[in-house]
PDB file of C-alpha atoms in Angstrom:
ATOM      1  CA  MET A 155      -2.015 -62.958  65.977  1.00 88.00           C
ATOM      2  CA  ARG A 156      -5.364 -64.084  67.298  1.00 92.00           C
ATOM      3  CA  THR A 157      -7.764 -67.113  66.311  1.00 94.00           C
ATOM      4  CA  LEU A 158     -11.299 -66.881  66.618  1.00 93.00           C
ATOM      5  CA  SER A 159     -13.570 -69.908  66.312  1.00 93.00           C
ATOM      6  CA  VAL A 160     -17.219 -69.365  65.150  1.00 93.00           C
ATOM      7  CA  THR A 161     -19.824 -70.391  67.539  1.00 91.00           C
ATOM      8  CA  LYS A 162     -23.434 -71.434  66.841  1.00 87.00           C
ATOM      9  CA  GLU A 163     -24.676 -68.139  68.103  1.00 89.00           C
ATOM     10  CA  GLN A 164     -22.468 -66.284  65.533  1.00 91.00           C
ATOM     11  CA  SER A 165     -22.937 -68.448  62.724  1.00 92.00           C
ATOM     12  CA  GLY A 166     -25.068 -67.358  59.754  1.00 92.00           C
ATOM     13  CA  GLN A 167     -23.792 -63.619  59.391  1.00 94.00           C
ATOM     14  CA  ARG A 168     -21.444 -62.186  56.957  1.00 95.00           C
ATOM     15  CA  LEU A 169     -17.630 -62.239  57.817  1.00 96.00           C
ATOM     16  CA  ASP A 170     -17.461 -58.305  57.370  1.00 96.00           C
ATOM     17  CA  LYS A 171     -20.430 -57.886  59.690  1.00 94.00           C
ATOM     18  CA  PHE A 172     -18.900 -60.242  62.202  1.00 94.00           C
ATOM     19  CA  LEU A 173     -15.467 -58.184  62.131  1.00 95.00           C
ATOM     20  CA  GLN A 174     -17.397 -54.932  62.394  1.00 93.00           C
ATOM     21  CA  LYS A 175     -18.753 -56.053  65.764  1.00 90.00           C
ATOM     22  CA  TYR A 176     -15.764 -57.609  66.926  1.00 90.00           C
ATOM     23  CA  LEU A 177     -13.425 -54.605  66.025  1.00 93.00           C
ATOM     24  CA  SER A 178     -16.250 -52.107  66.486  1.00 89.00           C
ATOM     25  CA  GLN A 179     -13.994 -49.117  66.965  1.00 91.00           C
ATOM     26  CA  ALA A 180     -12.079 -49.849  63.645  1.00 93.00           C
ATOM     27  CA  PRO A 181     -13.168 -47.962  60.442  1.00 94.00           C
ATOM     28  CA  LYS A 182     -14.523 -50.135  57.868  1.00 95.00           C
ATOM     29  CA  SER A 183     -11.927 -49.155  55.410  1.00 96.00           C
ATOM     30  CA  PHE A 184      -9.342 -50.579  57.775  1.00 95.00           C
ATOM     31  CA  LEU A 185     -11.140 -53.967  57.949  1.00 96.00           C
ATOM     32  CA  TYR A 186     -11.523 -54.270  54.161  1.00 96.00           C
ATOM     33  CA  ARG A 187      -7.749 -53.282  53.692  1.00 96.00           C
ATOM     34  CA  MET A 188      -6.721 -56.012  56.118  1.00 96.00           C
ATOM     35  CA  LEU A 189      -8.866 -58.542  54.242  1.00 97.00           C
ATOM     36  CA  ARG A 190      -7.285 -57.566  50.894  1.00 96.00           C
ATOM     37  CA  LYS A 191      -3.880 -57.894  52.318  1.00 95.00           C
ATOM     38  CA  LYS A 192      -4.581 -61.179  53.858  1.00 96.00           C
ATOM     39  CA  ASN A 193      -4.034 -59.945  57.355  1.00 96.00           C
ATOM     40  CA  ILE A 194      -7.528 -61.331  58.321  1.00 97.00           C
ATOM     41  CA  VAL A 195      -8.279 -64.642  56.731  1.00 96.00           C
ATOM     42  CA  LEU A 196     -11.177 -67.047  56.889  1.00 97.00           C
ATOM     43  CA  ASN A 197     -10.291 -70.811  57.210  1.00 97.00           C
ATOM     44  CA  GLY A 198      -6.791 -69.886  55.969  1.00 95.00           C
ATOM     45  CA  LYS A 199      -8.058 -68.274  52.809  1.00 95.00           C
ATOM     46  CA  LYS A 200      -8.266 -64.840  51.451  1.00 96.00           C
ATOM     47  CA  SER A 201     -11.848 -63.385  51.857  1.00 95.00           C
ATOM     48  CA  ASP A 202     -13.684 -60.324  50.737  1.00 96.00           C
ATOM     49  CA  GLY A 203     -15.997 -60.208  53.727  1.00 96.00           C
ATOM     50  CA  SER A 204     -19.098 -61.285  51.984  1.00 96.00           C
ATOM     51  CA  GLU A 205     -18.732 -64.914  53.026  1.00 96.00           C
ATOM     52  CA  LYS A 206     -21.396 -66.189  55.363  1.00 95.00           C
ATOM     53  CA  ILE A 207     -19.728 -67.669  58.361  1.00 96.00           C
ATOM     54  CA  ALA A 208     -20.588 -71.149  59.823  1.00 94.00           C
ATOM     55  CA  VAL A 209     -19.918 -72.987  63.129  1.00 93.00           C
ATOM     56  CA  GLY A 210     -16.324 -74.013  63.530  1.00 94.00           C
ATOM     57  CA  ASP A 211     -15.102 -71.672  60.888  1.00 95.00           C
ATOM     58  CA  GLU A 212     -11.603 -70.112  61.972  1.00 96.00           C
ATOM     59  CA  ILE A 213     -10.991 -66.452  61.496  1.00 96.00           C
ATOM     60  CA  LYS A 214      -7.309 -65.443  62.018  1.00 95.00           C
ATOM     61  CA  LEU A 215      -6.338 -61.947  62.715  1.00 96.00           C
ATOM     62  CA  PHE A 216      -2.697 -61.360  61.977  1.00 96.00           C
ATOM     63  CA  LEU A 217      -2.756 -58.106  63.996  1.00 95.00           C
ATOM     64  CA  SER A 218      -0.811 -57.164  67.188  1.00 92.00           C
ATOM     65  CA  ASP A 219      -2.600 -57.499  70.476  1.00 88.00           C
ATOM     66  CA  ASP A 220      -2.350 -53.597  70.802  1.00 89.00           C
ATOM     67  CA  THR A 221      -4.218 -52.962  67.634  1.00 93.00           C
ATOM     68  CA  ILE A 222      -6.999 -55.582  68.419  1.00 90.00           C
ATOM     69  CA  GLU A 223      -7.331 -54.049  71.910  1.00 86.00           C
ATOM     70  CA  LYS A 224      -7.379 -50.540  70.385  1.00 88.00           C
ATOM     71  CA  PHE A 225     -10.208 -51.429  68.122  1.00 91.00           C
ATOM     72  CA  SER A 226     -12.411 -53.675  70.440  1.00 84.00           C
ATOM     73  CA  ARG A 227     -15.477 -52.789  72.089  1.00 70.00           C
ATOM     74  CA  LYS A 228     -15.196 -52.797  75.829  1.00 66.00           C
ATOM     75  CA  ALA A 229     -17.331 -55.655  77.601  1.00 62.00           C
ATOM     76  CA  ARG A 230     -20.425 -54.498  79.550  1.00 71.00           C
ATOM     77  CA  THR A 231     -22.303 -56.311  82.122  1.00 78.00           C
ATOM     78  CA  PHE A 232     -25.842 -57.381  81.895  1.00 88.00           C
ATOM     79  CA  PRO A 233     -28.180 -57.669  84.820  1.00 91.00           C
ATOM     80  CA  TYR A 234     -29.701 -61.087  85.811  1.00 92.00           C
ATOM     81  CA  ARG A 235     -33.349 -61.615  87.126  1.00 93.00           C
ATOM     82  CA  ARG A 236     -35.658 -64.687  87.038  1.00 94.00           C
ATOM     83  CA  LEU A 237     -37.468 -64.736  83.785  1.00 96.00           C
ATOM     84  CA  ASP A 238     -40.875 -66.423  83.168  1.00 97.00           C
ATOM     85  CA  VAL A 239     -39.619 -68.937  80.500  1.00 98.00           C
ATOM     86  CA  ILE A 240     -42.326 -70.404  78.507  1.00 98.00           C
ATOM     87  CA  TYR A 241     -40.316 -72.069  75.777  1.00 98.00           C
ATOM     88  CA  GLU A 242     -36.618 -72.556  75.017  1.00 97.00           C
ATOM     89  CA  ASP A 243     -34.447 -74.401  72.426  1.00 96.00           C
ATOM     90  CA  GLU A 244     -31.163 -73.939  70.882  1.00 94.00           C
ATOM     91  CA  HIS A 245     -32.078 -70.968  68.929  1.00 96.00           C
ATOM     92  CA  VAL A 246     -35.135 -69.414  70.306  1.00 98.00           C
ATOM     93  CA  LEU A 247     -36.263 -68.076  73.779  1.00 98.00           C
ATOM     94  CA  ILE A 248     -39.995 -67.224  74.554  1.00 98.00           C
ATOM     95  CA  VAL A 249     -40.716 -65.366  77.741  1.00 98.00           C
ATOM     96  CA  SER A 250     -43.581 -63.857  79.461  1.00 98.00           C
ATOM     97  CA  LYS A 251     -42.822 -60.272  80.151  1.00 98.00           C
ATOM     98  CA  PRO A 252     -44.533 -58.716  83.302  1.00 97.00           C
ATOM     99  CA  SER A 253     -46.302 -55.453  83.148  1.00 96.00           C
ATOM    100  CA  GLY A 254     -44.301 -52.569  83.761  1.00 95.00           C
ATOM    101  CA  MET A 255     -41.028 -53.854  82.161  1.00 96.00           C
ATOM    102  CA  LEU A 256     -39.705 -52.069  79.014  1.00 96.00           C
ATOM    103  CA  SER A 257     -39.383 -54.439  76.013  1.00 96.00           C
ATOM    104  CA  GLN A 258     -36.409 -52.366  74.656  1.00 93.00           C
ATOM    105  CA  LYS A 259     -34.515 -49.366  76.038  1.00 89.00           C
ATOM    106  CA  ALA A 260     -36.204 -45.927  75.750  1.00 84.00           C
ATOM    107  CA  LYS A 261     -33.213 -44.210  77.093  1.00 86.00           C
ATOM    108  CA  PRO A 262     -29.504 -45.390  77.538  1.00 83.00           C
ATOM    109  CA  GLU A 263     -29.851 -45.744  81.269  1.00 86.00           C
ATOM    110  CA  ASP A 264     -32.964 -48.048  80.954  1.00 90.00           C
ATOM    111  CA  ILE A 265     -32.760 -51.709  81.713  1.00 93.00           C
ATOM    112  CA  SER A 266     -35.278 -53.722  79.661  1.00 96.00           C
ATOM    113  CA  LEU A 267     -36.227 -57.179  78.737  1.00 97.00           C
ATOM    114  CA  ASN A 268     -33.477 -57.287  76.032  1.00 95.00           C
ATOM    115  CA  GLU A 269     -30.898 -56.662  78.850  1.00 95.00           C
ATOM    116  CA  TYR A 270     -32.586 -59.309  81.072  1.00 96.00           C
ATOM    117  CA  VAL A 271     -32.637 -61.840  78.211  1.00 96.00           C
ATOM    118  CA  ILE A 272     -28.840 -61.525  77.660  1.00 94.00           C
ATOM    119  CA  GLY A 273     -28.200 -61.667  81.602  1.00 94.00           C
ATOM    120  CA  TYR A 274     -30.359 -64.899  81.718  1.00 95.00           C
ATOM    121  CA  LEU A 275     -28.435 -66.558  78.841  1.00 95.00           C
ATOM    122  CA  ILE A 276     -25.063 -65.674  80.420  1.00 93.00           C
ATOM    123  CA  HIS A 277     -26.300 -66.856  84.007  1.00 93.00           C
ATOM    124  CA  GLU A 278     -27.503 -70.118  82.565  1.00 93.00           C
ATOM    125  CA  ASN A 279     -24.251 -70.732  80.641  1.00 91.00           C
ATOM    126  CA  ARG A 280     -26.125 -70.559  77.332  1.00 90.00           C
ATOM    127  CA  LEU A 281     -24.038 -67.506  76.058  1.00 88.00           C
ATOM    128  CA  THR A 282     -20.513 -66.385  76.928  1.00 83.00           C
ATOM    129  CA  GLU A 283     -19.497 -62.665  77.389  1.00 78.00           C
ATOM    130  CA  ASP A 284     -16.858 -62.961  74.533  1.00 76.00           C
ATOM    131  CA  THR A 285     -19.739 -63.987  72.131  1.00 83.00           C
ATOM    132  CA  LEU A 286     -21.294 -60.621  72.803  1.00 84.00           C
ATOM    133  CA  PHE A 287     -18.614 -58.693  70.892  1.00 81.00           C
ATOM    134  CA  THR A 288     -19.799 -60.244  67.607  1.00 84.00           C
ATOM    135  CA  PHE A 289     -23.421 -61.250  68.401  1.00 87.00           C
ATOM    136  CA  ARG A 290     -26.084 -59.921  70.673  1.00 88.00           C
ATOM    137  CA  PRO A 291     -29.225 -61.832  71.350  1.00 94.00           C
ATOM    138  CA  GLY A 292     -32.416 -59.963  71.259  1.00 93.00           C
ATOM    139  CA  ILE A 293     -36.232 -59.816  71.153  1.00 96.00           C
ATOM    140  CA  CYS A 294     -38.327 -60.043  67.937  1.00 96.00           C
ATOM    141  CA  ASN A 295     -41.540 -58.479  69.105  1.00 95.00           C
ATOM    142  CA  ARG A 296     -42.282 -55.673  71.348  1.00 94.00           C
ATOM    143  CA  LEU A 297     -45.012 -55.113  73.954  1.00 96.00           C
ATOM    144  CA  ASP A 298     -46.008 -51.707  75.543  1.00 94.00           C
ATOM    145  CA  ARG A 299     -44.373 -51.306  78.896  1.00 95.00           C
ATOM    146  CA  ASN A 300     -47.637 -52.044  80.735  1.00 95.00           C
ATOM    147  CA  THR A 301     -48.672 -54.864  78.576  1.00 97.00           C
ATOM    148  CA  SER A 302     -47.866 -58.276  79.763  1.00 98.00           C
ATOM    149  CA  GLY A 303     -47.197 -61.539  77.935  1.00 98.00           C
ATOM    150  CA  LEU A 304     -45.392 -63.419  75.421  1.00 98.00           C
ATOM    151  CA  VAL A 305     -42.308 -61.992  73.716  1.00 98.00           C
ATOM    152  CA  LEU A 306     -40.147 -63.993  71.151  1.00 98.00           C
ATOM    153  CA  ALA A 307     -36.326 -63.659  71.259  1.00 97.00           C
ATOM    154  CA  GLY A 308     -33.580 -65.071  69.081  1.00 97.00           C
ATOM    155  CA  LYS A 309     -30.619 -66.658  70.854  1.00 96.00           C
ATOM    156  CA  THR A 310     -28.576 -67.057  67.640  1.00 94.00           C
ATOM    157  CA  VAL A 311     -28.306 -65.231  64.376  1.00 92.00           C
ATOM    158  CA  THR A 312     -30.229 -67.849  62.819  1.00 94.00           C
ATOM    159  CA  GLY A 313     -33.045 -67.769  65.475  1.00 96.00           C
ATOM    160  CA  LEU A 314     -33.238 -63.893  65.158  1.00 95.00           C
ATOM    161  CA  GLN A 315     -33.466 -63.757  61.309  1.00 94.00           C
ATOM    162  CA  GLU A 316     -35.963 -66.778  61.120  1.00 96.00           C
ATOM    163  CA  MET A 317     -38.266 -65.386  63.947  1.00 97.00           C
ATOM    164  CA  SER A 318     -38.167 -61.938  62.682  1.00 96.00           C
ATOM    165  CA  ALA A 319     -38.835 -63.044  59.185  1.00 96.00           C
ATOM    166  CA  LEU A 320     -41.925 -65.002  60.491  1.00 97.00           C
ATOM    167  CA  LEU A 321     -43.322 -62.179  62.211  1.00 96.00           C
ATOM    168  CA  LYS A 322     -42.771 -59.687  59.327  1.00 94.00           C
ATOM    169  CA  GLU A 323     -44.415 -62.059  57.031  1.00 95.00           C
ATOM    170  CA  ARG A 324     -47.367 -62.397  59.583  1.00 94.00           C
ATOM    171  CA  ARG A 325     -46.942 -66.314  59.621  1.00 96.00           C
ATOM    172  CA  VAL A 326     -47.237 -66.285  63.509  1.00 97.00           C
ATOM    173  CA  HIS A 327     -50.716 -65.624  64.824  1.00 97.00           C
ATOM    174  CA  LYS A 328     -50.631 -63.350  67.858  1.00 97.00           C
ATOM    175  CA  TYR A 329     -53.591 -63.720  70.327  1.00 97.00           C
ATOM    176  CA  TYR A 330     -54.189 -61.441  73.195  1.00 98.00           C
ATOM    177  CA  LEU A 331     -56.591 -61.432  76.161  1.00 98.00           C
ATOM    178  CA  CYS A 332     -58.032 -58.091  77.341  1.00 98.00           C
ATOM    179  CA  LEU A 333     -60.850 -56.956  79.548  1.00 98.00           C
ATOM    180  CA  VAL A 334     -62.865 -53.971  78.241  1.00 98.00           C
ATOM    181  CA  HIS A 335     -65.495 -51.772  79.436  1.00 97.00           C
ATOM    182  CA  GLY A 336     -69.156 -52.553  78.094  1.00 96.00           C
ATOM    183  CA  ARG A 337     -70.911 -55.400  76.745  1.00 97.00           C
ATOM    184  CA  VAL A 338     -69.667 -57.087  73.568  1.00 97.00           C
ATOM    185  CA  GLU A 339     -72.061 -59.772  72.219  1.00 94.00           C
ATOM    186  CA  LYS A 340     -70.458 -60.721  68.835  1.00 95.00           C
ATOM    187  CA  GLY A 341     -66.935 -61.058  67.163  1.00 96.00           C
ATOM    188  CA  GLN A 342     -65.974 -59.004  64.262  1.00 96.00           C
ATOM    189  CA  THR A 343     -63.026 -57.804  62.454  1.00 97.00           C
ATOM    190  CA  ILE A 344     -62.381 -53.985  62.482  1.00 96.00           C
ATOM    191  CA  ARG A 345     -60.345 -51.982  60.132  1.00 96.00           C
ATOM    192  CA  GLY A 346     -59.071 -48.541  60.186  1.00 95.00           C
ATOM    193  CA  TYR A 347     -56.085 -46.186  59.774  1.00 96.00           C
ATOM    194  CA  LEU A 348     -53.674 -45.266  62.603  1.00 95.00           C
ATOM    195  CA  HIS A 349     -51.640 -42.183  63.018  1.00 94.00           C
ATOM    196  CA  LYS A 350     -48.992 -41.788  65.573  1.00 91.00           C
ATOM    197  CA  ASN A 351     -48.268 -38.477  67.359  1.00 89.00           C
ATOM    198  CA  GLU A 352     -44.658 -38.733  68.238  1.00 84.00           C
ATOM    199  CA  LYS A 353     -44.605 -35.669  70.556  1.00 83.00           C
ATOM    200  CA  CYS A 354     -47.069 -37.203  72.961  1.00 84.00           C
ATOM    201  CA  ASN A 355     -46.657 -40.936  71.918  1.00 86.00           C
ATOM    202  CA  LYS A 356     -50.292 -41.409  71.343  1.00 92.00           C
ATOM    203  CA  VAL A 357     -52.242 -42.660  68.267  1.00 94.00           C
ATOM    204  CA  GLU A 358     -55.467 -41.861  66.633  1.00 93.00           C
ATOM    205  CA  VAL A 359     -57.660 -44.103  64.648  1.00 95.00           C
ATOM    206  CA  TYR A 360     -59.477 -42.887  61.456  1.00 94.00           C
ATOM    207  CA  GLN A 361     -62.063 -44.652  59.242  1.00 93.00           C
ATOM    208  CA  THR A 362     -60.574 -43.320  56.069  1.00 94.00           C
ATOM    209  CA  GLN A 363     -56.801 -43.135  54.802  1.00 95.00           C
ATOM    210  CA  LEU A 364     -55.287 -39.721  55.439  1.00 93.00           C
ATOM    211  CA  PRO A 365     -51.605 -38.681  54.794  1.00 93.00           C
ATOM    212  CA  GLY A 366     -49.379 -40.282  57.327  1.00 92.00           C
ATOM    213  CA  THR A 367     -51.601 -43.038  58.354  1.00 95.00           C
ATOM    214  CA  SER A 368     -51.065 -46.823  58.399  1.00 95.00           C
ATOM    215  CA  TYR A 369     -53.667 -49.412  57.659  1.00 96.00           C
ATOM    216  CA  ILE A 370     -54.745 -51.495  60.798  1.00 96.00           C
ATOM    217  CA  GLU A 371     -56.746 -54.531  61.171  1.00 96.00           C
ATOM    218  CA  THR A 372     -57.951 -56.079  64.509  1.00 96.00           C
ATOM    219  CA  SER A 373     -60.156 -59.190  65.102  1.00 97.00           C
ATOM    220  CA  TYR A 374     -61.963 -60.024  68.296  1.00 97.00           C
ATOM    221  CA  GLU A 375     -64.378 -62.392  69.785  1.00 97.00           C
ATOM    222  CA  PRO A 376     -66.075 -62.045  73.321  1.00 97.00           C
ATOM    223  CA  LEU A 377     -65.203 -64.931  75.551  1.00 97.00           C
ATOM    224  CA  CYS A 378     -67.648 -63.939  78.540  1.00 96.00           C
ATOM    225  CA  THR A 379     -69.413 -60.832  79.780  1.00 96.00           C
ATOM    226  CA  ASN A 380     -71.104 -59.546  82.813  1.00 95.00           C
ATOM    227  CA  GLY A 381     -72.721 -56.718  80.986  1.00 95.00           C
ATOM    228  CA  LYS A 382     -70.285 -54.153  82.644  1.00 96.00           C
ATOM    229  CA  PHE A 383     -67.169 -55.816  81.357  1.00 97.00           C
ATOM    230  CA  THR A 384     -66.366 -58.239  78.559  1.00 97.00           C
ATOM    231  CA  LEU A 385     -63.170 -60.506  78.327  1.00 98.00           C
ATOM    232  CA  LEU A 386     -62.098 -60.477  74.727  1.00 98.00           C
ATOM    233  CA  LYS A 387     -59.722 -62.732  72.648  1.00 97.00           C
ATOM    234  CA  VAL A 388     -58.008 -60.597  70.074  1.00 98.00           C
ATOM    235  CA  LEU A 389     -56.163 -61.578  66.977  1.00 97.00           C
ATOM    236  CA  LEU A 390     -53.743 -58.905  65.952  1.00 94.00           C
ATOM    237  CA  THR A 391     -53.439 -59.079  62.215  1.00 93.00           C
ATOM    238  CA  THR A 392     -51.299 -55.965  61.787  1.00 94.00           C
ATOM    239  CA  GLY A 393     -49.036 -54.866  64.589  1.00 90.00           C
ATOM    240  CA  LYS A 394     -48.805 -51.118  64.981  1.00 93.00           C
ATOM    241  CA  THR A 395     -48.001 -48.928  68.167  1.00 91.00           C
ATOM    242  CA  HIS A 396     -50.943 -49.060  70.634  1.00 95.00           C
ATOM    243  CA  GLN A 397     -53.217 -50.726  67.984  1.00 96.00           C
ATOM    244  CA  ILE A 398     -55.301 -52.897  70.078  1.00 97.00           C
ATOM    245  CA  ARG A 399     -55.819 -50.166  72.838  1.00 97.00           C
ATOM    246  CA  SER A 400     -56.725 -47.327  70.470  1.00 96.00           C
ATOM    247  CA  HIS A 401     -58.732 -49.448  68.049  1.00 97.00           C
ATOM    248  CA  LEU A 402     -60.911 -50.962  70.590  1.00 97.00           C
ATOM    249  CA  ALA A 403     -61.383 -47.496  72.320  1.00 96.00           C
ATOM    250  CA  SER A 404     -62.423 -46.059  69.057  1.00 95.00           C
ATOM    251  CA  GLU A 405     -65.023 -48.807  68.982  1.00 94.00           C
ATOM    252  CA  GLY A 406     -66.425 -47.601  72.560  1.00 95.00           C
ATOM    253  CA  HIS A 407     -64.785 -50.379  74.354  1.00 97.00           C
ATOM    254  CA  SER A 408     -61.614 -49.025  75.779  1.00 97.00           C
ATOM    255  CA  ILE A 409     -59.528 -51.532  77.867  1.00 98.00           C
ATOM    256  CA  VAL A 410     -59.986 -51.655  81.603  1.00 98.00           C
ATOM    257  CA  GLY A 411     -57.127 -49.698  83.239  1.00 97.00           C
ATOM    258  CA  ASP A 412     -55.770 -47.826  80.291  1.00 97.00           C
ATOM    259  CA  GLY A 413     -55.118 -44.382  81.298  1.00 94.00           C
ATOM    260  CA  LYS A 414     -54.131 -43.296  77.785  1.00 94.00           C
ATOM    261  CA  TYR A 415     -57.056 -44.466  75.638  1.00 96.00           C
ATOM    262  CA  GLY A 416     -59.705 -45.077  78.409  1.00 95.00           C
ATOM    263  CA  SER A 417     -61.931 -43.104  80.542  1.00 92.00           C
ATOM    264  CA  ARG A 418     -60.805 -42.000  84.039  1.00 94.00           C
ATOM    265  CA  GLY A 419     -64.403 -42.183  85.334  1.00 95.00           C
ATOM    266  CA  LEU A 420     -64.706 -45.751  84.166  1.00 95.00           C
ATOM    267  CA  ASN A 421     -61.323 -46.876  85.314  1.00 97.00           C
ATOM    268  CA  GLU A 422     -61.072 -45.306  88.665  1.00 97.00           C
ATOM    269  CA  PRO A 423     -63.613 -47.666  90.459  1.00 96.00           C
ATOM    270  CA  VAL A 424     -62.063 -50.913  89.299  1.00 96.00           C
ATOM    271  CA  CYS A 425     -58.522 -49.634  89.807  1.00 96.00           C
ATOM    272  CA  LYS A 426     -59.271 -48.451  93.365  1.00 97.00           C
ATOM    273  CA  LYS A 427     -61.142 -51.705  94.143  1.00 97.00           C
ATOM    274  CA  TYR A 428     -58.219 -53.975  92.903  1.00 97.00           C
ATOM    275  CA  GLY A 429     -55.147 -51.667  93.144  1.00 97.00           C
ATOM    276  CA  LEU A 430     -54.818 -51.871  89.314  1.00 97.00           C
ATOM    277  CA  GLN A 431     -52.176 -49.699  87.935  1.00 95.00           C
ATOM    278  CA  TYR A 432     -52.037 -50.828  84.157  1.00 95.00           C
ATOM    279  CA  GLN A 433     -54.219 -51.778  81.344  1.00 97.00           C
ATOM    280  CA  LEU A 434     -55.633 -55.486  81.301  1.00 98.00           C
ATOM    281  CA  LEU A 435     -53.994 -56.390  78.055  1.00 98.00           C
ATOM    282  CA  HIS A 436     -51.971 -59.763  77.809  1.00 98.00           C
ATOM    283  CA  SER A 437     -50.134 -61.479  74.970  1.00 98.00           C
ATOM    284  CA  TRP A 438     -51.760 -64.689  75.418  1.00 98.00           C
ATOM    285  CA  LYS A 439     -50.755 -67.110  72.556  1.00 98.00           C
ATOM    286  CA  LEU A 440     -48.371 -67.459  69.604  1.00 98.00           C
ATOM    287  CA  SER A 441     -49.280 -69.887  67.115  1.00 98.00           C
ATOM    288  CA  PHE A 442     -46.609 -71.128  64.728  1.00 98.00           C
ATOM    289  CA  PRO A 443     -46.834 -72.266  60.966  1.00 98.00           C
ATOM    290  CA  LEU A 444     -45.050 -75.557  59.789  1.00 98.00           C
ATOM    291  CA  LEU A 445     -41.390 -75.064  60.185  1.00 97.00           C
ATOM    292  CA  GLU A 446     -38.251 -76.982  59.105  1.00 96.00           C
ATOM    293  CA  THR A 447     -35.005 -77.969  61.104  1.00 95.00           C
ATOM    294  CA  PRO A 448     -33.703 -76.450  63.204  1.00 95.00           C
ATOM    295  CA  PHE A 449     -37.093 -75.146  64.371  1.00 97.00           C
ATOM    296  CA  GLU A 450     -39.116 -78.241  64.496  1.00 97.00           C
ATOM    297  CA  GLY A 451     -39.715 -77.721  68.202  1.00 96.00           C
ATOM    298  CA  LEU A 452     -42.091 -74.756  67.217  1.00 98.00           C
ATOM    299  CA  SER A 453     -43.436 -76.316  64.139  1.00 98.00           C
ATOM    300  CA  GLU A 454     -47.396 -76.152  64.075  1.00 98.00           C
ATOM    301  CA  LYS A 455     -47.219 -75.431  67.897  1.00 97.00           C
ATOM    302  CA  THR A 456     -49.222 -72.916  69.930  1.00 97.00           C
ATOM    303  CA  VAL A 457     -47.334 -71.315  72.917  1.00 98.00           C
ATOM    304  CA  THR A 458     -49.520 -70.043  75.801  1.00 97.00           C
ATOM    305  CA  ALA A 459     -48.814 -67.735  78.645  1.00 97.00           C
ATOM    306  CA  PRO A 460     -51.435 -67.479  81.395  1.00 95.00           C
ATOM    307  CA  PRO A 461     -52.524 -63.980  82.305  1.00 96.00           C
ATOM    308  CA  PRO A 462     -50.947 -62.410  85.425  1.00 96.00           C
ATOM    309  CA  LYS A 463     -52.381 -63.188  88.957  1.00 96.00           C
ATOM    310  CA  LEU A 464     -54.010 -59.681  89.343  1.00 97.00           C
ATOM    311  CA  PHE A 465     -55.689 -60.099  85.953  1.00 97.00           C
ATOM    312  CA  GLU A 466     -57.187 -63.445  86.986  1.00 96.00           C
ATOM    313  CA  ARG A 467     -58.266 -62.237  90.386  1.00 96.00           C
ATOM    314  CA  ILE A 468     -60.159 -59.190  88.602  1.00 97.00           C
ATOM    315  CA  LEU A 469     -61.775 -61.814  86.487  1.00 96.00           C
ATOM    316  CA  GLN A 470     -62.881 -63.729  89.450  1.00 95.00           C
ATOM    317  CA  GLY A 471     -63.954 -60.794  91.476  1.00 96.00           C
ATOM    318  CA  GLU A 472     -66.237 -59.657  88.431  1.00 96.00           C
ATOM    319  CA  GLN A 473     -67.679 -63.161  87.798  1.00 94.00           C
ATOM    320  CA  LEU A 474     -65.774 -63.507  84.560  1.00 93.00           C
ATOM    321  CA  GLY A 475     -63.546 -66.527  85.784  1.00 82.00           C
ATOM    322  CA  GLY A 476     -65.413 -69.455  83.964  1.00 79.00           C
ATOM    323  CA  VAL A 477     -63.115 -69.476  80.874  1.00 84.00           C
ATOM    324  CA  ASP A 478     -60.265 -71.836  80.444  1.00 82.00           C
ATOM    325  CA  LEU A 479     -57.220 -69.624  79.646  1.00 83.00           C
ATOM    326  CA  LEU A 480     -54.512 -72.209  79.414  1.00 75.00           C
TER     327      LEU A 480
END
C-alpha cells in the first residue's frame, strides 16, 4: 500500500488524470477497475476518477510495491542552467529566453527552455522530482528559436491553466521590439491571411482569404528611425507562426538579420559589422488584465525584459539608442 499526499503543484487536476501520470504504464481500464474495487481511494472514500484533487488530499493505492513499480514511469533528469528570471510567484514563472534556445523540443534529443525551467525549479527547491510523476511545469507561449524575450510558464496546474486561458482569450497584451529595414514614419494595424508550408517551415501572407489560411493582425508604431533602419514597437493581436517576421516582410520592412524572410543583400552588411547571427526581434512586454487571487501579483501589471546586449549595441551603433526600453 502507498499513500500519496497532493501538493500545490499537483492540485486542480482530475484524479484520473493524476493517476494516469503516476501510473503512466498502466492501462486506463486497470485504473478505473481499481477505483471501482476501492483499491484506489481518495481521502478514504470510493471515487470514480472525475474528482478534482486539492492540496492535502490523500490518495491511497492498495497495490503491491511490485505492481506500482511495474506501472510507474521511470524518473528522468533535467539539466540546470541559470535563467534570466523576470518574475516569479507560487504559480507563475516568467523568464527572458535568449536567442538560439528552443522554446520546446523539436526532436526527442533536444534540450529546450521547457527542460531548463524544470531543472531550475528542482535546483531552487521549488519542485521535487517525485512531483514530476504526476505534474510537469511548462511554458504557455512559444517564441521562435532565434527570437529572444519573455516566455510565460506555469509552475502548478492552476498556474498553467490560468495563464494558458489568458493567452488563448488574448487578455494578455504581447509587445515586441524589432529593428526593420527602411524608414517607417507612422504606425498602423495591418491585416492579412497566413498560410504555413509545413515542409519548409515557412509561411506566406496573403491579402485575401484562401483555403488553409488563418487570419492575422499585427499593430506597430515606429519608436525612432535613421532612414536606413526603424525601431518598431509591435503589438501582436493574433499569434501565428512567424507572424511578425512574415507580416512586416510582406510590407517591405523585413526584420534586420532575418535570413528566412529578409534580404541577404540588406542583411549582410549589418550582420558582418556587428557579428549578428539572428533576427532582431525581442518579446519585450507582457501586460496583464485585472486578476483575482492567487494571481494578484500580476494583476494589471506590465512585465518588461530589456533587449539583449547585442540588440542594444546595434541600436547605439546606428544612432537609434535614444529610446527608453525599460
